[in-house]
Short mmCIF file of C-alpha atoms in Angstrom, two decimals:
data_model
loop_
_atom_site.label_atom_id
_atom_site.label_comp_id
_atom_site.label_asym_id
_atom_site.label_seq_id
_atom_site.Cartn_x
_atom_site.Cartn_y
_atom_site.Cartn_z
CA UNK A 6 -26.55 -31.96 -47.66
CA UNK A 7 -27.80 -33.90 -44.94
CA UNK A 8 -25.63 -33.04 -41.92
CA UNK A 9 -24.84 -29.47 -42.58
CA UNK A 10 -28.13 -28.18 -42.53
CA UNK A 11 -28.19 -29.19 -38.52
CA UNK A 12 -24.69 -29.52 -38.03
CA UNK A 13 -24.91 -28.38 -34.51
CA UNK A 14 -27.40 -31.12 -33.78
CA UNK A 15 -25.04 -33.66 -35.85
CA UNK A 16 -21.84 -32.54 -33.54
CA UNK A 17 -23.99 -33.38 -29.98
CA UNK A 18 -25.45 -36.55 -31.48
CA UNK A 19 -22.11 -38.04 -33.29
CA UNK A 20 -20.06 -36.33 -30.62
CA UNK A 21 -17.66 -35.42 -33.05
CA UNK A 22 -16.65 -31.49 -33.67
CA UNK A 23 -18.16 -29.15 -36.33
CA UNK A 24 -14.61 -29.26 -37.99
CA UNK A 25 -15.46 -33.16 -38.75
CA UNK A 26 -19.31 -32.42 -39.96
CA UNK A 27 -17.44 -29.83 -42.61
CA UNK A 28 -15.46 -33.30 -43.46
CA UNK A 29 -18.37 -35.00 -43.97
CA UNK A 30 -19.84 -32.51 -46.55
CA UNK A 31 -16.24 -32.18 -48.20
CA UNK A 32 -15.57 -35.58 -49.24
CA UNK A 33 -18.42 -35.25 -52.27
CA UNK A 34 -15.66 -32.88 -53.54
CA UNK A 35 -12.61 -35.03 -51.90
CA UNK A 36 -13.14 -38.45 -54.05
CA UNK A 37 -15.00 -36.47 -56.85
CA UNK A 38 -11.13 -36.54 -58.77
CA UNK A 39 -10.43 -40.08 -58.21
CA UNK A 40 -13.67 -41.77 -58.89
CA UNK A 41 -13.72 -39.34 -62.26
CA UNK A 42 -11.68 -42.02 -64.24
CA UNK A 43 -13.57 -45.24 -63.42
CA UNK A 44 -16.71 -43.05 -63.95
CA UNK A 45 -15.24 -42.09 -67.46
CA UNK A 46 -14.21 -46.13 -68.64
CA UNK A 47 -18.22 -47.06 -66.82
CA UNK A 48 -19.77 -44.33 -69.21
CA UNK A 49 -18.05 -46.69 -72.12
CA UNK A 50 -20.17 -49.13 -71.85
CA UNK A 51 -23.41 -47.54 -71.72
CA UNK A 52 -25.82 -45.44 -69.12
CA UNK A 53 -27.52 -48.33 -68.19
CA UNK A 54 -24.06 -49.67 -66.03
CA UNK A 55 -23.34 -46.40 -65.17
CA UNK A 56 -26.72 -45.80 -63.16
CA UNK A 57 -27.20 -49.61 -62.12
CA UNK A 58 -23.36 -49.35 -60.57
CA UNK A 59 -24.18 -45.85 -59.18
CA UNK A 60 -27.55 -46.07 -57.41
CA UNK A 61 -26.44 -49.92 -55.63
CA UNK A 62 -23.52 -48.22 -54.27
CA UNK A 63 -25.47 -45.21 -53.22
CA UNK A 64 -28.24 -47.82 -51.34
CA UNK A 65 -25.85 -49.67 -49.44
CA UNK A 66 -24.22 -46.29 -48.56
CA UNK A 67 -27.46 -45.11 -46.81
CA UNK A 68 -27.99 -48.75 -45.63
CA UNK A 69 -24.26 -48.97 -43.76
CA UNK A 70 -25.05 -45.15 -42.40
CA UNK A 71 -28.22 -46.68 -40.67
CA UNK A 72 -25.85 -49.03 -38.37
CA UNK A 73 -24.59 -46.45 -35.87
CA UNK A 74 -28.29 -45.35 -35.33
CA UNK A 75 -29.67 -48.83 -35.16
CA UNK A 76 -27.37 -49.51 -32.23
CA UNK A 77 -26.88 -46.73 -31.04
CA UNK A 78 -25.82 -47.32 -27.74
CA UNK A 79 -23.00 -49.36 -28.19
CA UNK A 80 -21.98 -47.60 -31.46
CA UNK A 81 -22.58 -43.82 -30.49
CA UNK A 82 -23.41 -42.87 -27.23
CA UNK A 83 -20.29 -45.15 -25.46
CA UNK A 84 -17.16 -43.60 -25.67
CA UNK A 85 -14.26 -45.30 -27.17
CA UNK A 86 -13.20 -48.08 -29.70
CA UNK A 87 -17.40 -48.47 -30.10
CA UNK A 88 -17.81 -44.77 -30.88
CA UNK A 89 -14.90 -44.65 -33.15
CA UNK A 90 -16.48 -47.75 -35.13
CA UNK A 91 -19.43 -45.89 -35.72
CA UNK A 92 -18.16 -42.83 -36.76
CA UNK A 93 -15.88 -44.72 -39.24
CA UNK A 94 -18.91 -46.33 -40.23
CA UNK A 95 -20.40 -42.88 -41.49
CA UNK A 96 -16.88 -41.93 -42.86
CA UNK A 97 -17.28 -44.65 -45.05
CA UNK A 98 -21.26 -44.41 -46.00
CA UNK A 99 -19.85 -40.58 -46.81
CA UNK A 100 -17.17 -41.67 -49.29
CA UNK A 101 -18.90 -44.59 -51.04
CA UNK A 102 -21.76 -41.87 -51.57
CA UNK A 103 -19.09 -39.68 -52.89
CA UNK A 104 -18.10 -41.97 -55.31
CA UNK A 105 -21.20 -41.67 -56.95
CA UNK A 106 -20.92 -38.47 -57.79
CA UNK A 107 -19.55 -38.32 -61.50
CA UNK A 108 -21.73 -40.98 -61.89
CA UNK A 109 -24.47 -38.76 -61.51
CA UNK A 110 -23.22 -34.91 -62.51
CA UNK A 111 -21.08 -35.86 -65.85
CA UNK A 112 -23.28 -38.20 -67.66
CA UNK A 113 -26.52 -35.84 -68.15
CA UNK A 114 -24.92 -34.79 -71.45
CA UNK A 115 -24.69 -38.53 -72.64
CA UNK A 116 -28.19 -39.27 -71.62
CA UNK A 117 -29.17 -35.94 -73.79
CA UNK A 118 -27.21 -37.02 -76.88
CA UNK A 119 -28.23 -40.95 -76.37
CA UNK A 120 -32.13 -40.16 -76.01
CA UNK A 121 -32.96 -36.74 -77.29
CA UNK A 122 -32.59 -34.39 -80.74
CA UNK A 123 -30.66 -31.35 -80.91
CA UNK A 124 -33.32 -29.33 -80.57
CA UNK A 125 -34.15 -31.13 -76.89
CA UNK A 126 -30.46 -31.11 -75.47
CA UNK A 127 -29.90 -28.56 -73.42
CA UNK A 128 -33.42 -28.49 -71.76
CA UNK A 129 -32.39 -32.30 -70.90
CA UNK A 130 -29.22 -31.35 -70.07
CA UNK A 131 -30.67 -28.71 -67.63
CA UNK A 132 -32.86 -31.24 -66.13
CA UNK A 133 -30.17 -33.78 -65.47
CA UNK A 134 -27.95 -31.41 -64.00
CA UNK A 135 -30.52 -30.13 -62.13
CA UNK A 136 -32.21 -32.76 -60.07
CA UNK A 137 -28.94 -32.67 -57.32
CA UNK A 138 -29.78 -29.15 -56.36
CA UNK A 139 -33.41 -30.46 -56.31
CA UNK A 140 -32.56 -32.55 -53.55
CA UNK A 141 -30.23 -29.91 -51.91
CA UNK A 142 -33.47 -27.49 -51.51
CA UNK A 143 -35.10 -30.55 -50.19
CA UNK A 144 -32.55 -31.27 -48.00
CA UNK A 145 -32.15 -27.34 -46.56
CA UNK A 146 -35.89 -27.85 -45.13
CA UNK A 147 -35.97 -31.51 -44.30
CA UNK A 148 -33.18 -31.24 -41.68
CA UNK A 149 -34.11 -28.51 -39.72
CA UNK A 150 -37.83 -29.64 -39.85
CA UNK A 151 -37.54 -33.55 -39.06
CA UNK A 152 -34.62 -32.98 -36.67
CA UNK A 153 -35.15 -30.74 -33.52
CA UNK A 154 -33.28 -32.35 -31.04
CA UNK A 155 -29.96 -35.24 -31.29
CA UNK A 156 -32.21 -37.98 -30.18
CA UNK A 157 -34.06 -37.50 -33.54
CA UNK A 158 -30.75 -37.96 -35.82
CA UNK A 159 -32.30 -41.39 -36.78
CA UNK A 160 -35.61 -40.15 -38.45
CA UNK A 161 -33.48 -38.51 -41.23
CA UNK A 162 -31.05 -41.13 -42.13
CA UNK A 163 -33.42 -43.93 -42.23
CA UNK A 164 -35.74 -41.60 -44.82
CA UNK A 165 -32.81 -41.14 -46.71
CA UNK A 166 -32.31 -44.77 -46.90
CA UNK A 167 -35.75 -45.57 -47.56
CA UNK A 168 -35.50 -42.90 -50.67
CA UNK A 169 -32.33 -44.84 -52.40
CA UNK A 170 -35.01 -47.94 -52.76
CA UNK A 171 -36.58 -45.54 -55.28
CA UNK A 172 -33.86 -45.03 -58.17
CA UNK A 173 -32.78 -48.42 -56.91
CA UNK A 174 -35.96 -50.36 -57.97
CA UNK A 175 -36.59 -48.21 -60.92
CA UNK A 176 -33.35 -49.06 -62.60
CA UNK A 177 -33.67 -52.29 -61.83
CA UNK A 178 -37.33 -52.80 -63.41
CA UNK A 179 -36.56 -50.51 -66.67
CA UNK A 180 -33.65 -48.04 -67.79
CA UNK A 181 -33.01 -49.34 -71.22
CA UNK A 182 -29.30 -48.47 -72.22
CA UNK A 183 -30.37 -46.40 -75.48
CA UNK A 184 -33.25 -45.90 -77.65
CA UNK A 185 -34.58 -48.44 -80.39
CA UNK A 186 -33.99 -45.86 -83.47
CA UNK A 187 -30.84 -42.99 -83.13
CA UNK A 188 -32.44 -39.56 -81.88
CA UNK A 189 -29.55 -37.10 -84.32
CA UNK A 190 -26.92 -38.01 -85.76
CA UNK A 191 -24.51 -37.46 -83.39
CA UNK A 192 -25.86 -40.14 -81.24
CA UNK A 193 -23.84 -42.36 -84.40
CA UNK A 194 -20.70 -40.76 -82.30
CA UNK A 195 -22.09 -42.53 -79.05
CA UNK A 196 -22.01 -46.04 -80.63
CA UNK A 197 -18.53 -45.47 -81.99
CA UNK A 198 -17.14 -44.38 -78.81
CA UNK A 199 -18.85 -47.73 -77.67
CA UNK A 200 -17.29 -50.20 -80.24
CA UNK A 201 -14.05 -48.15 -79.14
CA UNK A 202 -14.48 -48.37 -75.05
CA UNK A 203 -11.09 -49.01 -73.35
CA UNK A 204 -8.52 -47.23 -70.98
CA UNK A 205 -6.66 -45.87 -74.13
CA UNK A 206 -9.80 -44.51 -75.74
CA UNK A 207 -10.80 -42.78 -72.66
CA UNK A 208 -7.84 -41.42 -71.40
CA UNK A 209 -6.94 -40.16 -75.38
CA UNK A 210 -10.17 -38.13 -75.25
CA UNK A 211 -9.78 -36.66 -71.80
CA UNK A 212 -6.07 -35.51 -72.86
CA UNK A 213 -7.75 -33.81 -76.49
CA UNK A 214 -10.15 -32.32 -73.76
CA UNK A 215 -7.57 -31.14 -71.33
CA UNK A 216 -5.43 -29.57 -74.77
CA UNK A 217 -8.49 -27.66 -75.74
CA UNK A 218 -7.83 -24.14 -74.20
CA UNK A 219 -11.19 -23.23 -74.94
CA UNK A 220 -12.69 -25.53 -72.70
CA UNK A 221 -10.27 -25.23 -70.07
CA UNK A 222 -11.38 -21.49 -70.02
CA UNK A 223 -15.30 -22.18 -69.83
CA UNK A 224 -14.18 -25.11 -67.17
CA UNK A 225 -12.61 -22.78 -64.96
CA UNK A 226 -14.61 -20.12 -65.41
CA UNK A 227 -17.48 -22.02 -65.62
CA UNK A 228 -17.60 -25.17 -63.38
CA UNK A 229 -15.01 -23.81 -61.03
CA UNK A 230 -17.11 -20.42 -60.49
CA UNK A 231 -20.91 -22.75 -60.52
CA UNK A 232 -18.76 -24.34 -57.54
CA UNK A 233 -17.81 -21.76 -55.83
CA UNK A 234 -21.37 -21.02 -55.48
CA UNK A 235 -22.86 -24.71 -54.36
CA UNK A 236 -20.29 -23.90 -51.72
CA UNK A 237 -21.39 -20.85 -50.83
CA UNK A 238 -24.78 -21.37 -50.51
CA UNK A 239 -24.25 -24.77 -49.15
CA UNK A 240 -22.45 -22.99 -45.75
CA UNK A 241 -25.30 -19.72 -45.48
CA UNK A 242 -26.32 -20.89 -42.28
CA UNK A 243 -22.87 -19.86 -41.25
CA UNK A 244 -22.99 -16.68 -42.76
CA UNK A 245 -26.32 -15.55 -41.63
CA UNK A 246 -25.88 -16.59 -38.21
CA UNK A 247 -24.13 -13.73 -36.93
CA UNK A 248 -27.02 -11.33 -37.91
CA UNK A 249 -29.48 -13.01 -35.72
CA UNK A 250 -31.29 -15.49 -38.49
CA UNK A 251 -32.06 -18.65 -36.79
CA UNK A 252 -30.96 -21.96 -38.61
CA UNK A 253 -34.59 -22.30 -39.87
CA UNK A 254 -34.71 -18.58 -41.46
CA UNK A 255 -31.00 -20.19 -42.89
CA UNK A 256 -32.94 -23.30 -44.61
CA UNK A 257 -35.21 -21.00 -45.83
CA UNK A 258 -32.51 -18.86 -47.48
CA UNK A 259 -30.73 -22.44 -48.85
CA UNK A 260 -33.96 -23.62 -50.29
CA UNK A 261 -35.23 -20.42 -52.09
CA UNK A 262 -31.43 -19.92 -53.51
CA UNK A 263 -31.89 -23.61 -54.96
CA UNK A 264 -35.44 -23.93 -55.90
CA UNK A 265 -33.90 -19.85 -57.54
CA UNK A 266 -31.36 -21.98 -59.45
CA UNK A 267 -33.14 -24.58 -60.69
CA UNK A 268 -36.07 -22.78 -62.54
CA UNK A 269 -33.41 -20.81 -63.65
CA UNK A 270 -31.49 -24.07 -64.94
CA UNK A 271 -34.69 -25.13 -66.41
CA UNK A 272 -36.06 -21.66 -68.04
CA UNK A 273 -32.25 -20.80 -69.76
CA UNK A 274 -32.04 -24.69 -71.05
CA UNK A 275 -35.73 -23.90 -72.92
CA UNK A 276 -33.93 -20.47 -74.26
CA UNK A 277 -30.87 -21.99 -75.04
CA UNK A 278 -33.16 -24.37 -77.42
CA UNK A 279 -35.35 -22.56 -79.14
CA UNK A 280 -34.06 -19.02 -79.47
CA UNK A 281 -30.35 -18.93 -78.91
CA UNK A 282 -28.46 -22.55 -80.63
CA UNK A 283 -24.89 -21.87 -81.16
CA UNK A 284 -24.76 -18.71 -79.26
CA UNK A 285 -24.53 -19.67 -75.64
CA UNK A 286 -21.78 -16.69 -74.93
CA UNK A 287 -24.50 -14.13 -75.32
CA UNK A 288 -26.86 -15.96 -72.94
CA UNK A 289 -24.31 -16.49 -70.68
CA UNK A 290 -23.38 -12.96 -70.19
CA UNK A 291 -26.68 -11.95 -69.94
CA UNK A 292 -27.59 -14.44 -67.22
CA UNK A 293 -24.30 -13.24 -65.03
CA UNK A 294 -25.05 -9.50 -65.45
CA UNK A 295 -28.33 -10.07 -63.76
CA UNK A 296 -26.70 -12.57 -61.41
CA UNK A 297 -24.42 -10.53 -60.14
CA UNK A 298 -26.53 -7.66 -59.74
CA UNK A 299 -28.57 -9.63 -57.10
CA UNK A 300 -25.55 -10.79 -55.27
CA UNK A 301 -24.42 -7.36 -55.09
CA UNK A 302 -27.77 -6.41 -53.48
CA UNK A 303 -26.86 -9.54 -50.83
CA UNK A 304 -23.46 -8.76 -50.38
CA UNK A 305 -24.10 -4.92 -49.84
CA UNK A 306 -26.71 -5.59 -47.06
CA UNK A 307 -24.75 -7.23 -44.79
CA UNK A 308 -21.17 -6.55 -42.94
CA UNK A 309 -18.00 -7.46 -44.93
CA UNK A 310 -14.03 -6.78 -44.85
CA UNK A 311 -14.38 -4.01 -46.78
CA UNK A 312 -16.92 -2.22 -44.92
CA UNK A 313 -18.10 -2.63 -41.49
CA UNK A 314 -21.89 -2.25 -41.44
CA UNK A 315 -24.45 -2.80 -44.14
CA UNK A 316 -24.83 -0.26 -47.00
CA UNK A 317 -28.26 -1.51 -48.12
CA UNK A 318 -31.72 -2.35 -45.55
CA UNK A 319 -31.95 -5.32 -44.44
CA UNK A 320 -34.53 -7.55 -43.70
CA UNK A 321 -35.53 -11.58 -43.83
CA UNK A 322 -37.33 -10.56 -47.30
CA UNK A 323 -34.62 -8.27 -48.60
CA UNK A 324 -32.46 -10.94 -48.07
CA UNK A 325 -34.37 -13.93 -49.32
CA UNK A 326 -35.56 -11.85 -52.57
CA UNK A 327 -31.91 -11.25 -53.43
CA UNK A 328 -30.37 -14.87 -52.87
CA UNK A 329 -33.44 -15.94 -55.06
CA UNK A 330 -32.46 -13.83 -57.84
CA UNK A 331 -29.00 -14.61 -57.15
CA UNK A 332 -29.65 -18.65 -57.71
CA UNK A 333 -31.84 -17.63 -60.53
CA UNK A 334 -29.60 -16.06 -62.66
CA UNK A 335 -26.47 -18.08 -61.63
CA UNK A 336 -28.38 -21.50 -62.06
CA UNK A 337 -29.07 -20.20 -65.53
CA UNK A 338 -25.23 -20.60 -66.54
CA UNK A 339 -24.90 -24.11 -64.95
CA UNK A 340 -26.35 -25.95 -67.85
CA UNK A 341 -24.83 -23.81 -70.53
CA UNK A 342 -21.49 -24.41 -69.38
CA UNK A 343 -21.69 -27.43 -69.91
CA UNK A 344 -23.22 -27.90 -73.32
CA UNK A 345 -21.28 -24.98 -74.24
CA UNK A 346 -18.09 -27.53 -73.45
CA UNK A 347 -19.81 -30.24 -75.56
CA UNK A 348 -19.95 -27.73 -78.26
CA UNK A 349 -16.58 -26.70 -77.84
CA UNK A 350 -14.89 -30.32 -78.13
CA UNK A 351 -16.93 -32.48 -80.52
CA UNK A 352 -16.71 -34.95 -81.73
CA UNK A 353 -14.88 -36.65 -78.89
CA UNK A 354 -17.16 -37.70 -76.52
CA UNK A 355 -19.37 -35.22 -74.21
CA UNK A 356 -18.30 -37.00 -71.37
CA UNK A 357 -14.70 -35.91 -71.51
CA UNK A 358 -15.46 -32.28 -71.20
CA UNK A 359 -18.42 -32.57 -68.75
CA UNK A 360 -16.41 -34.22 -66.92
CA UNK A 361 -13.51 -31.65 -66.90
CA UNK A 362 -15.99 -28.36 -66.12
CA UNK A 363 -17.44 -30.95 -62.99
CA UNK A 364 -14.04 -31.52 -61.71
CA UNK A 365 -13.65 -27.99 -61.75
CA UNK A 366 -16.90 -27.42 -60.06
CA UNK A 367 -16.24 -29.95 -57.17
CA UNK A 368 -12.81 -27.95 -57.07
CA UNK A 369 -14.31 -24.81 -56.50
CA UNK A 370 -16.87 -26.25 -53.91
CA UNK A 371 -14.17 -27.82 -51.84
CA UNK A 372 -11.72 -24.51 -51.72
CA UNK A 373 -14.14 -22.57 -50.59
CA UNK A 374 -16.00 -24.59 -47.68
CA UNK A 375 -11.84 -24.74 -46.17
CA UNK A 376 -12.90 -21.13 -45.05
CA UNK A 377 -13.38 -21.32 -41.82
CA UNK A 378 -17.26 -20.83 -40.57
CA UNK A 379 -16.37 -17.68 -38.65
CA UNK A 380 -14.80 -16.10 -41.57
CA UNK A 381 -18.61 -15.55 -42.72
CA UNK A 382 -17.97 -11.87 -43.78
CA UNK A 383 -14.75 -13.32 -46.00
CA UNK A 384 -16.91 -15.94 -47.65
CA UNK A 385 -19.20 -13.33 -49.11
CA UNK A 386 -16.99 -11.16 -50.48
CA UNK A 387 -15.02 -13.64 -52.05
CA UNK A 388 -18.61 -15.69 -53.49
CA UNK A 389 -18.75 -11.30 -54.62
CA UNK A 390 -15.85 -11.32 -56.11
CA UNK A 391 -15.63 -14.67 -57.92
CA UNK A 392 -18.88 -13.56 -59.75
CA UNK A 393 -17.70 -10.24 -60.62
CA UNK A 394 -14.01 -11.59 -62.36
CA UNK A 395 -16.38 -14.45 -64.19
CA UNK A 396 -18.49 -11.71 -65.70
CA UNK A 397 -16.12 -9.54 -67.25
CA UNK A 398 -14.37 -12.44 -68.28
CA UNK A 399 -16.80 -14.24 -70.10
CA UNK A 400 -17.64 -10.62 -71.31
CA UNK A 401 -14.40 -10.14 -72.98
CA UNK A 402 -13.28 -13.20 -73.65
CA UNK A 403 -13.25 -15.01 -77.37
CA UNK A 404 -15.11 -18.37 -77.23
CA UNK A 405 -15.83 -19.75 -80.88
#
């Protein structure tokens, strides 16, 4: 999230067009397929490699994307062989960053099952899965806020590289690979998987995950429609543009959607818990009703392709109310998704099925930022549409 929130800043100071800043975002979603399997045979051998492997290569990601802006005037304001070094520079900071990515979205359900009781997983689940849209709503106002002009590109990337020391030194000074005594008894199924790690025990649970139809059908309706979503409200700057909302009133919008979805993410994981264990359909359908209620109430108040002006008021409030109630409701499903794919595929590992409703997810982000920015009134109605179809078919469908 760190470009596109001042993408039109990032375009003067890289000199490089808005088509390559979209690139920049994409390639979370780009290398999230083939950095899944290594993620998968890493997960193996415990969390502690998994997070030690993840947050080094995220550090000397931010650390190589400092170069260009260290010297910058032989690496970005020259024109040339120089500037094309340091934009391949950031190209590459982007991808190794992207490789992190399973690292950090499919492994919450293995830290849940390695360190908590069943009556604790989803809420941990929630929190895990969580924390990256923390950092997105942080990310919508730290931008626009630290970065007025192009000559201040540098103040954002060298925070962001002075933030990786933090999960960097932590890890380093204590993240124990599992717990002293087992939390349940299906944490016995993590230290089997263990004694079994290999490419053949890996790839035979991701094909028993992929022949699960049930799973496939919460993964695409799931993680591919949760993705759909990140996308959405990843872009909104380009989508309330046109209406006259500055790119400021746009972070504000981003960061109330995301701060929406993860007290929602938090809230349904407590829910899930204590009140509604095996029966995650129900909650889900409730939480999309309500979910896509409010994004009606967005869609309807601005122009789209199937109507030409707005059919409801609107307003910077109307508008910010309803994509908070939006990422409320629809950051409620995120984490039951998920464990609902656990649920659906023990005993083989949870990884194997978080894994395959992420992929979807990442799928679903990086189909819909391809829409072209001044398609805004398209990229609503689809984000409308997508929740709609996942509603009624989560309503009708039968999920044991």
């Amino acid at each position: 999230i760190t470009f596109s929130p001042i993408s039109d800043l990032t375009t003067e100071y890289y000199q490089i067009s808005s088509a390559q800043v979209e690139l920049l975002l994409n390639f979370g979603e780009m290398i999230y397929i083939p950095a899944t399997l290594p993620m998968l045979f890493l997960a193996k051998k415990g969390l502690r490699y998994v997070m030690f492997f993840a947050v080094s290569l995220e550090l000397f990601a931010c650390l190589l994307r400092c170069i260009p802006s260290l010297f910058e005037s032989k690496l970005i304001r020259s024109h040339g062989a120089d500037n094309d070094i340091g934009i391949a520079l950031i190209y590459i900071a982007q991808i190794l960053n992207a490789i992190c990515g399973p690292m950090f979205q499919a492994t919450p359900t293995l830290l849940s099952q390695t360190w908590f009781g069943d009556g604790e997983r989803t809420i941990s689940t929630s929190i895990g899965c969580l924390a990256a849209n923390l950092g997105s709503a942080v990310g919508f106002l730290m931008g626009p806020n630290l970065v007025n002009t192009p000559d201040q590109m540098g103040r954002i990337i060298y925070l962001h590289a002075l933030l990786s020391f933090v999960p960097f030194i932590l890890t380093i000074v204590y993240f124990p690979n599992s717990p002293k005594y087992p939390p349940s008894v299906s944490y016995l199924r993590v230290l089997e998987d263990k004694q079994s790690a290999g490419p053949s025990a890996f790839l035979k649970d991701l094909k028993t995950g992929i022949m699960n139809k049930e799973l496939l059908l919460v993964a695409l309706f799931g993680g591919f429609f949760c993705g759909v979503y990140n996308g959405w409200s990843g872009i909104i700057s380009d989508i309330v543009n046109p209406y006259g909302y500055s790119d400021t009133d746009a972070g504000w919008f981003g960061f109330a959607s995301t701060i929406g979805t993860i007290v929602g993410g938090m809230l349904s994981g407590y829910v899930a818990d204590k009140y509604f264990q095996k029966r995650f359909k129900n909650l889900l359908v409730i939480f999309l009703v309500f979910g896509s209620l409010f994004f009606m109430w967005f869609a309807l108040s601005i122009p789209s392709p199937f109507w030409s002006e707005e059919l409801l008021p609107q307003s910077f409030l109307t508008l910010l109310i309803a994509v908070t109630g939006a990422g409320f409701f629809l950051g409620c499903t995120n984490p039951l998704f998920i464990e609902f794919g656990v649920e659906l595929t023990y005993p083989i590992p949870e990884t194997a099925s978080t894994v395959l409703i992420t992929l979807c997810n990442n799928i679903g982000t990086m189909s819909f930022l391809f829409i072209p920015p001044e398609k805004n009134q398209v990229m609503t109605a689809t984000m409308f549409i997508i929740v709609v179809i996942t509603t009624i078919i989560n309503m009708v469908a039968v999920i044991t």
